[in-house]
Amino acid sequence: MPSAAPIISGIQKLTLYETRARYFVVGNNHAETKYRVLKIDRTEPKDLVIIDDKHVYTQQEVRELLGRLDLGNRTKMGQKGSSGLSRAVSAFGIVGFVQFLEGYYIVLITKRRKMADIGGHAIYKIEDTSMIYIPNDSVRVTHPDEARYLRIFQNVDLSSNFYFSYSYDLSHSLQYNLTILTTPTEMLKTETATQTRQEGFDIFEDEELSNHGGSCVFGIRSEPYMKYVWNGELFKSVKDIIHRDWLLHIIHGFCGQSKLLIYGRPVYVTLMARRSSRFAGTRFLKRGANCEGDVANEVETEQIVHDASVMSFTAGSYSSYVQVRGSVPLYWSQDISTMMPKPPITLDQADPYAHVAAFHFDQMFQRFGSPIIILNLVKEREKRKHERILSDELVAAVRYLNQFVPPEHSIVYIPWDMAKYTKSKLCNVLDRLNVIAENVVKKTGFFVNRPDPYCGVIRPDEKWNELGGIVGPSGRLQTGVLRTNCVDCLDRTNTAQFMVGKCALAYQLFSLGFIDKPNLQFDTDAVRLFEELYEDHGDTLSLQYGGSQLVHRVKTYRKIAPWTQHSKDIMQTLSRYYSNAFSDADRQDSINLFLGVFHPVEGKPHLWELPTDFYLHHKNTMKLPQAKRRYIPF
């Protein structure tokens, strides 16, 4: 396959200029050879009026344009001290536009930090942002509740684990992105004709898009998977008006990258987590699923391994493995008004036909294919029925749905009471998880963009030959996914995901020719590095959903945690309880406002006046009941 240069990114820097009547946003590419200009009207008190002339400017043309604007807006002609065009702020991208009860604001990224590099594509973390009110003071119509909405919106800290890339689609997996990249030209002519080339200033226009002998197209632009995009609502009002190079899609979750040397060869291990923007929220306020099958605390975790000596996607060696965590897909909740550390679990609605679970697994089949494997870690034996309520309902839902799925595509259900085995002195938790992990990876396989190594032919490995997925002349594809859950999908889930990831990492390193057998032992550099990444990943996701870092870690389940760890665990438990009891409601309001779940409307109840946000997330509750859906079409 011929190599392709890294995709040339579009608007990477922008400058906001202001006059009394307008804002001018000037954006340019990294090389500062191509520029675009947005004109935003400041004389409209409520409406957002944006003009994108779709013209591509050179650096000289932009200077001349700014000079004319400056000259035309001076209060006194010929007086240099009273410039009519002033530079307001420099930024690295637009997060979006938002309106409460007054006019619109523009949200800009003012600081960024590079976190990872995949195939020459930089992934950045947002470090700081700026919100600028668009209408000028002379037309501003003030509202007494505007400042409160602004505070609630800004309570979503954009400098905390929000990521973006100018040239790589973070909402999709590496497998999806590279499959699009290597799709034959003929298949793409009808499907992506409108996506591959935008008029004038396409970010891929400097790429050589010819098929190089009919093999591939490079630099295809796919549509983002909006479930994992967190600023989709902020661009909703302008996405059909402005050029798509202005649209910078951000994800929320985790991104970490570490470098490893294996016999002198450099390897990058990247761990990326994409948090779902649907039914998003905090621990006790978002449980189970909504009416559309979106579950609470749903996170897609992808581990990417690549040979750092060659960075090109087409000439380099890349491998990835994806797994998912998410709340049990049922209608359930916990009442936190009791002020108990573990509030009782309540099933809110009877769902005998597994309606919500069916929607959820439909989404998973469409994104990952089969098999869908459920690893359920909740307690099976309890003196007082608590977690087992969820297990019983989930088993019934899976059994019911499997009636309508072809046997070869049936949902695989693996129950394992992790808490029970942790208390047992006779059982090693991680050994048992390792057995489960081997079986899971064998069923799903993993993605790699190069053929199997020749050493696998001359030294055949029994484990390698049993791997699932799709094997082709150009590599392997992962089919299906593991879905892990406990009650919170935090501590137990993170350890289980680590063990599955460790197993997959061994296969990934073997497939890329770094190790001679698909096995990795604890206390090796590779596993220590991977465990550190997973600990950071788990702590970050736990803070986002539960309000504290992990309480139980991999070392806890290995039973090698130092005695000081127990006091830290107690502190994290108290921190999580305090967050859930006192600050989660405010955080939930902020998320609902940021994601556009709630829109302020004059004359209707304010966000803080709502007794519950149930009806915001379950929108079909106000409609007449629909006919029972059919499950047979697969």
XYZ file of C-alpha atoms in Angstrom, residues 4 11 29 42 53 192 277 369 397 483:
10
model
C 0.385 8.994 2.502
C -8.283 25.901 10.752
C -4.280 26.626 8.590
C -23.320 42.499 17.031
C -18.384 34.166 2.494
C -18.694 10.067 0.156
C -23.053 12.658 25.755
C -21.328 -6.163 15.163
C -33.958 -9.320 29.373
C -19.563 -4.692 27.672
